[in-house]
PDB file of C-alpha atoms and ligand atoms in Angstrom:
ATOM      1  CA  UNK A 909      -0.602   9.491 -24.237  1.00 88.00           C
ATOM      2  CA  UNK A 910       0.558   7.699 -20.778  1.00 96.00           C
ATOM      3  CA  UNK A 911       3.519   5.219 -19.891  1.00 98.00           C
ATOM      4  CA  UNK A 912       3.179   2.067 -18.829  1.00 98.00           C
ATOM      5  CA  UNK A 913       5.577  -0.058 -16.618  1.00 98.00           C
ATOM      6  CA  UNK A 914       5.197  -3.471 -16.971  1.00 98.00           C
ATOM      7  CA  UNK A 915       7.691  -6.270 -15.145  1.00 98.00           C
ATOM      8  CA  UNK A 916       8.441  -8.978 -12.929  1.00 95.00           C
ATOM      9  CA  UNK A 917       8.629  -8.117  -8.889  1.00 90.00           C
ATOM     10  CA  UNK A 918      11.675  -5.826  -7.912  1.00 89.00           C
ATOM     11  CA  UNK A 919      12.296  -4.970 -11.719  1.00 95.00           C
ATOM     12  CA  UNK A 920      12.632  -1.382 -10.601  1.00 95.00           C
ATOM     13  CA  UNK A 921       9.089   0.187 -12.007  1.00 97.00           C
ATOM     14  CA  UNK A 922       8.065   1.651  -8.881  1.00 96.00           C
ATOM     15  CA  UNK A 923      11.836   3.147  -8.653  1.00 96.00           C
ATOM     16  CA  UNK A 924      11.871   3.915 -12.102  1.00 97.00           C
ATOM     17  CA  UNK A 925       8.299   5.752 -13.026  1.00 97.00           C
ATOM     18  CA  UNK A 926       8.858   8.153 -10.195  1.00 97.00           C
ATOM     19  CA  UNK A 927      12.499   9.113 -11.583  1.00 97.00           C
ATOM     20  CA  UNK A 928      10.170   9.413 -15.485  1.00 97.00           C
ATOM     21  CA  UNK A 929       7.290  11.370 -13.365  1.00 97.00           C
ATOM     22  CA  UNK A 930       9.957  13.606 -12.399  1.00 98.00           C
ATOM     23  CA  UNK A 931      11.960  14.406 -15.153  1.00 97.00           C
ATOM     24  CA  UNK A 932       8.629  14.712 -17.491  1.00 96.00           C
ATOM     25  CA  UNK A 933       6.257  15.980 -15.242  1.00 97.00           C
ATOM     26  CA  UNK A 934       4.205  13.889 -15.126  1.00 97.00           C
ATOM     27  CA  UNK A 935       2.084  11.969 -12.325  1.00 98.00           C
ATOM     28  CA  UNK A 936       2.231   8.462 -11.322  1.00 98.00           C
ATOM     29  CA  UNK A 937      -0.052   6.128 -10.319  1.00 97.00           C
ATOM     30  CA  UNK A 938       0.387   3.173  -8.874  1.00 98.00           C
ATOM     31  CA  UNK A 939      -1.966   0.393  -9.231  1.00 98.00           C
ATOM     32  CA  UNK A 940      -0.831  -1.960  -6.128  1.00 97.00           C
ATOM     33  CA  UNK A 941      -1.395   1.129  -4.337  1.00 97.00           C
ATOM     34  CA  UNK A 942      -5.083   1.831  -5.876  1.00 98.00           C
ATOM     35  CA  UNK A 943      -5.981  -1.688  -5.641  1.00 98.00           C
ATOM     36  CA  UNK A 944      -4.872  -1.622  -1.408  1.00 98.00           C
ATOM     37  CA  UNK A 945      -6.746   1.699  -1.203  1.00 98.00           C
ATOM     38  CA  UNK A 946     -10.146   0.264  -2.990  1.00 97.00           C
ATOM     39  CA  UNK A 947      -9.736  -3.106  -0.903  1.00 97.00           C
ATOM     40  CA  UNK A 948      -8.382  -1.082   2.373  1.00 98.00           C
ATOM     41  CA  UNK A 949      -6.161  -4.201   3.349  1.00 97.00           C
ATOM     42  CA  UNK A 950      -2.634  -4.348   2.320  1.00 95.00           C
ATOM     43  CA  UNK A 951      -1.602  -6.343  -0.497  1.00 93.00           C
ATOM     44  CA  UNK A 952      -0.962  -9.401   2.313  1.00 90.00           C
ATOM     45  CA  UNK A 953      -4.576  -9.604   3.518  1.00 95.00           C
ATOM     46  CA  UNK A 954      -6.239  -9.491   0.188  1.00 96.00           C
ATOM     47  CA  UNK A 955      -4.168 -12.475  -0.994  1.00 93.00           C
ATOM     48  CA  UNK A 956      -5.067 -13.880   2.662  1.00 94.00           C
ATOM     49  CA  UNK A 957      -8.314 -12.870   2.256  1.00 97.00           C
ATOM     50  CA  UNK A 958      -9.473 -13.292  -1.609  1.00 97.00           C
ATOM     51  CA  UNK A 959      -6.873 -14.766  -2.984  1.00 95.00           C
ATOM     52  CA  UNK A 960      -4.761 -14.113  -6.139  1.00 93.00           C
ATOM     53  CA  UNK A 961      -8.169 -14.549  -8.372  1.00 96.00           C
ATOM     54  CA  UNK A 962      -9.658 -11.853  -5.630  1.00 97.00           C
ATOM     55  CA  UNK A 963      -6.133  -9.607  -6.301  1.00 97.00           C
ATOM     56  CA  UNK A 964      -6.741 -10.212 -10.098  1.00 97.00           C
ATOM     57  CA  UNK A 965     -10.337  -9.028  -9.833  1.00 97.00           C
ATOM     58  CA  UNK A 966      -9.326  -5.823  -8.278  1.00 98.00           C
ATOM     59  CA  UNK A 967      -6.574  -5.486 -10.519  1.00 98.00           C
ATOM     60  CA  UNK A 968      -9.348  -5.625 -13.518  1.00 98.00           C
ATOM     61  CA  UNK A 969     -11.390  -2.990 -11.771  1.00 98.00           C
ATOM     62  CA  UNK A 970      -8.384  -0.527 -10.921  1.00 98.00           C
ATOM     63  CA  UNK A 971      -7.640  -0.860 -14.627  1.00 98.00           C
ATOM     64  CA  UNK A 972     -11.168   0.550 -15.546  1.00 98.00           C
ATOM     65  CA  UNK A 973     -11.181   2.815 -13.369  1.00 98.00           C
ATOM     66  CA  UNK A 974      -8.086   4.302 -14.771  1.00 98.00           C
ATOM     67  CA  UNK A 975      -8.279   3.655 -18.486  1.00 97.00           C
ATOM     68  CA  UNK A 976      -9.159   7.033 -19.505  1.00 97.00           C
ATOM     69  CA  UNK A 977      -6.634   8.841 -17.696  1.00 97.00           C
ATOM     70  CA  UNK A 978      -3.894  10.157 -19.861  1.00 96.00           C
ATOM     71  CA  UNK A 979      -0.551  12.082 -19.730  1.00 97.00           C
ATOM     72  CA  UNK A 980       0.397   9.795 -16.651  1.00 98.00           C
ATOM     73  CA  UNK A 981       2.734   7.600 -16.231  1.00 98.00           C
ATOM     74  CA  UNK A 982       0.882   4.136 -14.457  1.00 98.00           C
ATOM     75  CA  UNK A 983       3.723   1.562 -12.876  1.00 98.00           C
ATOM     76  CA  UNK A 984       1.801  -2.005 -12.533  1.00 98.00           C
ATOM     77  CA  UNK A 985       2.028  -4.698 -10.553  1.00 97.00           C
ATOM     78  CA  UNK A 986       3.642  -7.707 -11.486  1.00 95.00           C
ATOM     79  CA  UNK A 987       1.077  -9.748 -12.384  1.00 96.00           C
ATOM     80  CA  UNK A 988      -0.978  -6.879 -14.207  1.00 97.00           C
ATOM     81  CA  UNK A 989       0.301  -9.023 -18.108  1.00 97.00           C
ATOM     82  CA  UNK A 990      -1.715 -12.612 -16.261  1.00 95.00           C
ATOM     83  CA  UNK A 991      -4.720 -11.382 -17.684  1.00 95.00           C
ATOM     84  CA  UNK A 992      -5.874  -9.689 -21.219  1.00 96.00           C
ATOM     85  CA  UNK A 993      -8.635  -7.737 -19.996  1.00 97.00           C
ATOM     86  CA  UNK A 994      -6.479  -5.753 -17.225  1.00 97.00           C
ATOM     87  CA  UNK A 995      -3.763  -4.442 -20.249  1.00 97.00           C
ATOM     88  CA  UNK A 996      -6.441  -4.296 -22.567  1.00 97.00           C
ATOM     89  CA  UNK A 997      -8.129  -1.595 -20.665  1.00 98.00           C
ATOM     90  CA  UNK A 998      -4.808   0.476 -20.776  1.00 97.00           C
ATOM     91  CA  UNK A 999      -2.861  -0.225 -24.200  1.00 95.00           C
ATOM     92  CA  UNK A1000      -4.991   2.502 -25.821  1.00 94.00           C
ATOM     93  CA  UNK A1001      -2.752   5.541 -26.360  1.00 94.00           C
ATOM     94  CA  UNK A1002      -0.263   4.088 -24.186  1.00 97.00           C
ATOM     95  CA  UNK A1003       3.651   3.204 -24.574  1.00 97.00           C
ATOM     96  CA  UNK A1004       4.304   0.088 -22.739  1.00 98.00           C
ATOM     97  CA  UNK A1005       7.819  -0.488 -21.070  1.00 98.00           C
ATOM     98  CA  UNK A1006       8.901  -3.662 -20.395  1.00 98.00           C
ATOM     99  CA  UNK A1007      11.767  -3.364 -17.588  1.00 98.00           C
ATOM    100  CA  UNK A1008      13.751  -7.000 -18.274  1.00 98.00           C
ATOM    101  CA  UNK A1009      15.772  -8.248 -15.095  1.00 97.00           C
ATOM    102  CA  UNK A1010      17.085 -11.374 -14.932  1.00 96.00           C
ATOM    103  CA  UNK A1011      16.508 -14.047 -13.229  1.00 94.00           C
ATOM    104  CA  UNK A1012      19.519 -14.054 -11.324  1.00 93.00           C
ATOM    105  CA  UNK A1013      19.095 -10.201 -10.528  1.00 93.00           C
ATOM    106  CA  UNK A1014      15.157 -10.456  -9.513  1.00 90.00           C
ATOM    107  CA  UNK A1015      16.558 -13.375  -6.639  1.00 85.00           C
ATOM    108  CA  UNK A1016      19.324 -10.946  -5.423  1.00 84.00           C
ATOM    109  CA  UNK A1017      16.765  -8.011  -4.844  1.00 84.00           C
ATOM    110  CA  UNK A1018      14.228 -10.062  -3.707  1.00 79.00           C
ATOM    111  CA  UNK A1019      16.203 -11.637  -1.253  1.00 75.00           C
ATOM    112  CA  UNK A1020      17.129  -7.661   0.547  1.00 64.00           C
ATOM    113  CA  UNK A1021      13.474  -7.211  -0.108  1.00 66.00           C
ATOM    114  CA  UNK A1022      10.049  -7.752   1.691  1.00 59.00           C
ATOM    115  CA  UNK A1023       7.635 -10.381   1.331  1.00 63.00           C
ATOM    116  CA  UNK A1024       5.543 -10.878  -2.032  1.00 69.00           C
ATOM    117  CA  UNK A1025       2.795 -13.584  -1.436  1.00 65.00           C
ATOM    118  CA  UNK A1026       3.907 -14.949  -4.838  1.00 71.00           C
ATOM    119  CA  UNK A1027       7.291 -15.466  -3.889  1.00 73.00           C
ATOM    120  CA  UNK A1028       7.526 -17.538  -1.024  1.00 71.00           C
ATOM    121  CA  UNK A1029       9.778 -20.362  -2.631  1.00 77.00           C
ATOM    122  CA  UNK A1030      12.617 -19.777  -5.302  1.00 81.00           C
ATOM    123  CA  UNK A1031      10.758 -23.156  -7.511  1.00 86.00           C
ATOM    124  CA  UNK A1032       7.613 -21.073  -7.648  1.00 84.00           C
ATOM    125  CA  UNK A1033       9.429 -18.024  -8.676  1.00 86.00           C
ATOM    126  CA  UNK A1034      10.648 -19.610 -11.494  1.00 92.00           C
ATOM    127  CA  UNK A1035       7.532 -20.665 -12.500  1.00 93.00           C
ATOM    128  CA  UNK A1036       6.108 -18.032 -12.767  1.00 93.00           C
ATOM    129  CA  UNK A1037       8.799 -15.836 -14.334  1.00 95.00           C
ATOM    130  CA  UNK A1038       8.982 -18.080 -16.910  1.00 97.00           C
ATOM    131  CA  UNK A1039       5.266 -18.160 -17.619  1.00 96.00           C
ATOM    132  CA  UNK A1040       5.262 -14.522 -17.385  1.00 97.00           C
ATOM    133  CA  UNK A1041       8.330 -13.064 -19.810  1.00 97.00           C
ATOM    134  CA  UNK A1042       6.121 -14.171 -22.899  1.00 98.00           C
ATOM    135  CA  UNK A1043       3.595 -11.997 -21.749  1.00 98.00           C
ATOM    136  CA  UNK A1044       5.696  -8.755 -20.850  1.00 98.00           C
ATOM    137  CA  UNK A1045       7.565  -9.119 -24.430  1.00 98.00           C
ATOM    138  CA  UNK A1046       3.935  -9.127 -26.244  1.00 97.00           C
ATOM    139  CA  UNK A1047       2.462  -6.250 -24.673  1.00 97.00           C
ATOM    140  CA  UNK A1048       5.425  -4.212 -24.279  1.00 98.00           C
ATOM    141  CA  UNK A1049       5.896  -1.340 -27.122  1.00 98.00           C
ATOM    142  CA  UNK A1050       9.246  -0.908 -25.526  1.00 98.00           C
ATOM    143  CA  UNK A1051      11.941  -3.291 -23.470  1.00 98.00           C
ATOM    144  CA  UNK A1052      14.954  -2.474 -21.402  1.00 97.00           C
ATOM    145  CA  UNK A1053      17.676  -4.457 -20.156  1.00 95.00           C
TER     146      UNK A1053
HETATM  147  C1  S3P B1334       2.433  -9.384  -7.913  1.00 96.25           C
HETATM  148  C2  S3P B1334       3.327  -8.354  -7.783  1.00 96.25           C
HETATM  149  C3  S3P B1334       3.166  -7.280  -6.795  1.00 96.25           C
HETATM  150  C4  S3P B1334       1.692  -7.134  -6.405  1.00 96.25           C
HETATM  151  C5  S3P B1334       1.141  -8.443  -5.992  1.00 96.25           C
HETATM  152  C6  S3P B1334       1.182  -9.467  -7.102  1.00 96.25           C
HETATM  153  C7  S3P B1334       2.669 -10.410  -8.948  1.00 96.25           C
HETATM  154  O1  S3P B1334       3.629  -6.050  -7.338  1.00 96.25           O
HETATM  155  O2  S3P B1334       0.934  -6.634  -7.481  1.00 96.25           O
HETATM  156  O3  S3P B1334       1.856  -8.900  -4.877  1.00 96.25           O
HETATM  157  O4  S3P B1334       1.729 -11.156  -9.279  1.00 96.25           O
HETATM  158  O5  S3P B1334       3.791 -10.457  -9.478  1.00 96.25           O
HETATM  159  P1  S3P B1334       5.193  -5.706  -7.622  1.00 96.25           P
HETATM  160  O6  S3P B1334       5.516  -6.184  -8.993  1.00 96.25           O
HETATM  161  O7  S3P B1334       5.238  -4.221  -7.532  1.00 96.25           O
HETATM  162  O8  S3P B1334       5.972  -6.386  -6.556  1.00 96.25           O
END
């Protein structure tokens, strides 16, 4: 079986999966970091340069690529809930965590943090983090606070 991450920006999966991937054994894979390495930009220049329906599209593919892989542990990007195909490829066989923040605690980390191309106004943030918690609750096997 694997372990999925799923959560808003600055939830703590990146943080999180590599203290699991330690303590279990396990290896981690992170799919911002698959997507930069199949696009070769950072995650800046493909927004610049695609655009978020460009980031989704890799996003779909990284998910394919990796849906067969098992006894990992996968942290995802933020986003990785916007679209049914990308967690389809992965819910097989997998537990889903959903890391709940806040709000209130995402602005206070993202503040000390840097950029995300989605989160260039606190409005927008909201937004989206509203549109979003739906989703992480329905996929997720599993939610912490
Ligand atoms: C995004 C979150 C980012 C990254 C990209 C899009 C989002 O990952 O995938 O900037 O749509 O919320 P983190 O959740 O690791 O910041």
């Amino acid at each position: 079986m694997k372990i999925i991450l799923i959560g808003f920006m600055c939830s703590g999966k990146t943080t999180i999966s590599s203290i699991l991937g330690n303590k279990l054994g396990m290896n981690v894979i992170e799919t911002d970091e698959l997507i930069r390495q199949k696009a070769g930009l950072t995650t800046d220049e493909i927004f610049q340069k695609y655009g978020e329906v460009g980031y989704r599209e890799l996003e779909i593919a990284v998910a394919k690529e990796i849906k067969d892989i098992l006894n990992i542990i996968i942290s995802t990007g933020g986003g990785f809930v916007m679209n049914n195909i990308t967690i389809g490829y992965l819910k097989p066989q997998a537990k889903i965590v959903y890391l709940h923040t806040s709000f209130d605690t995402l602005l206070k980390r993202l503040e000390g943090s840097f950029a995300r191309p989605l989160f260039n106004n606190k409005e927008q943030a909201k937004k989206i983090y509203d549109l979003r918690l739906p989703l992480y609750k329905y996929y997720s096997d599993i939610l912490i606070e």
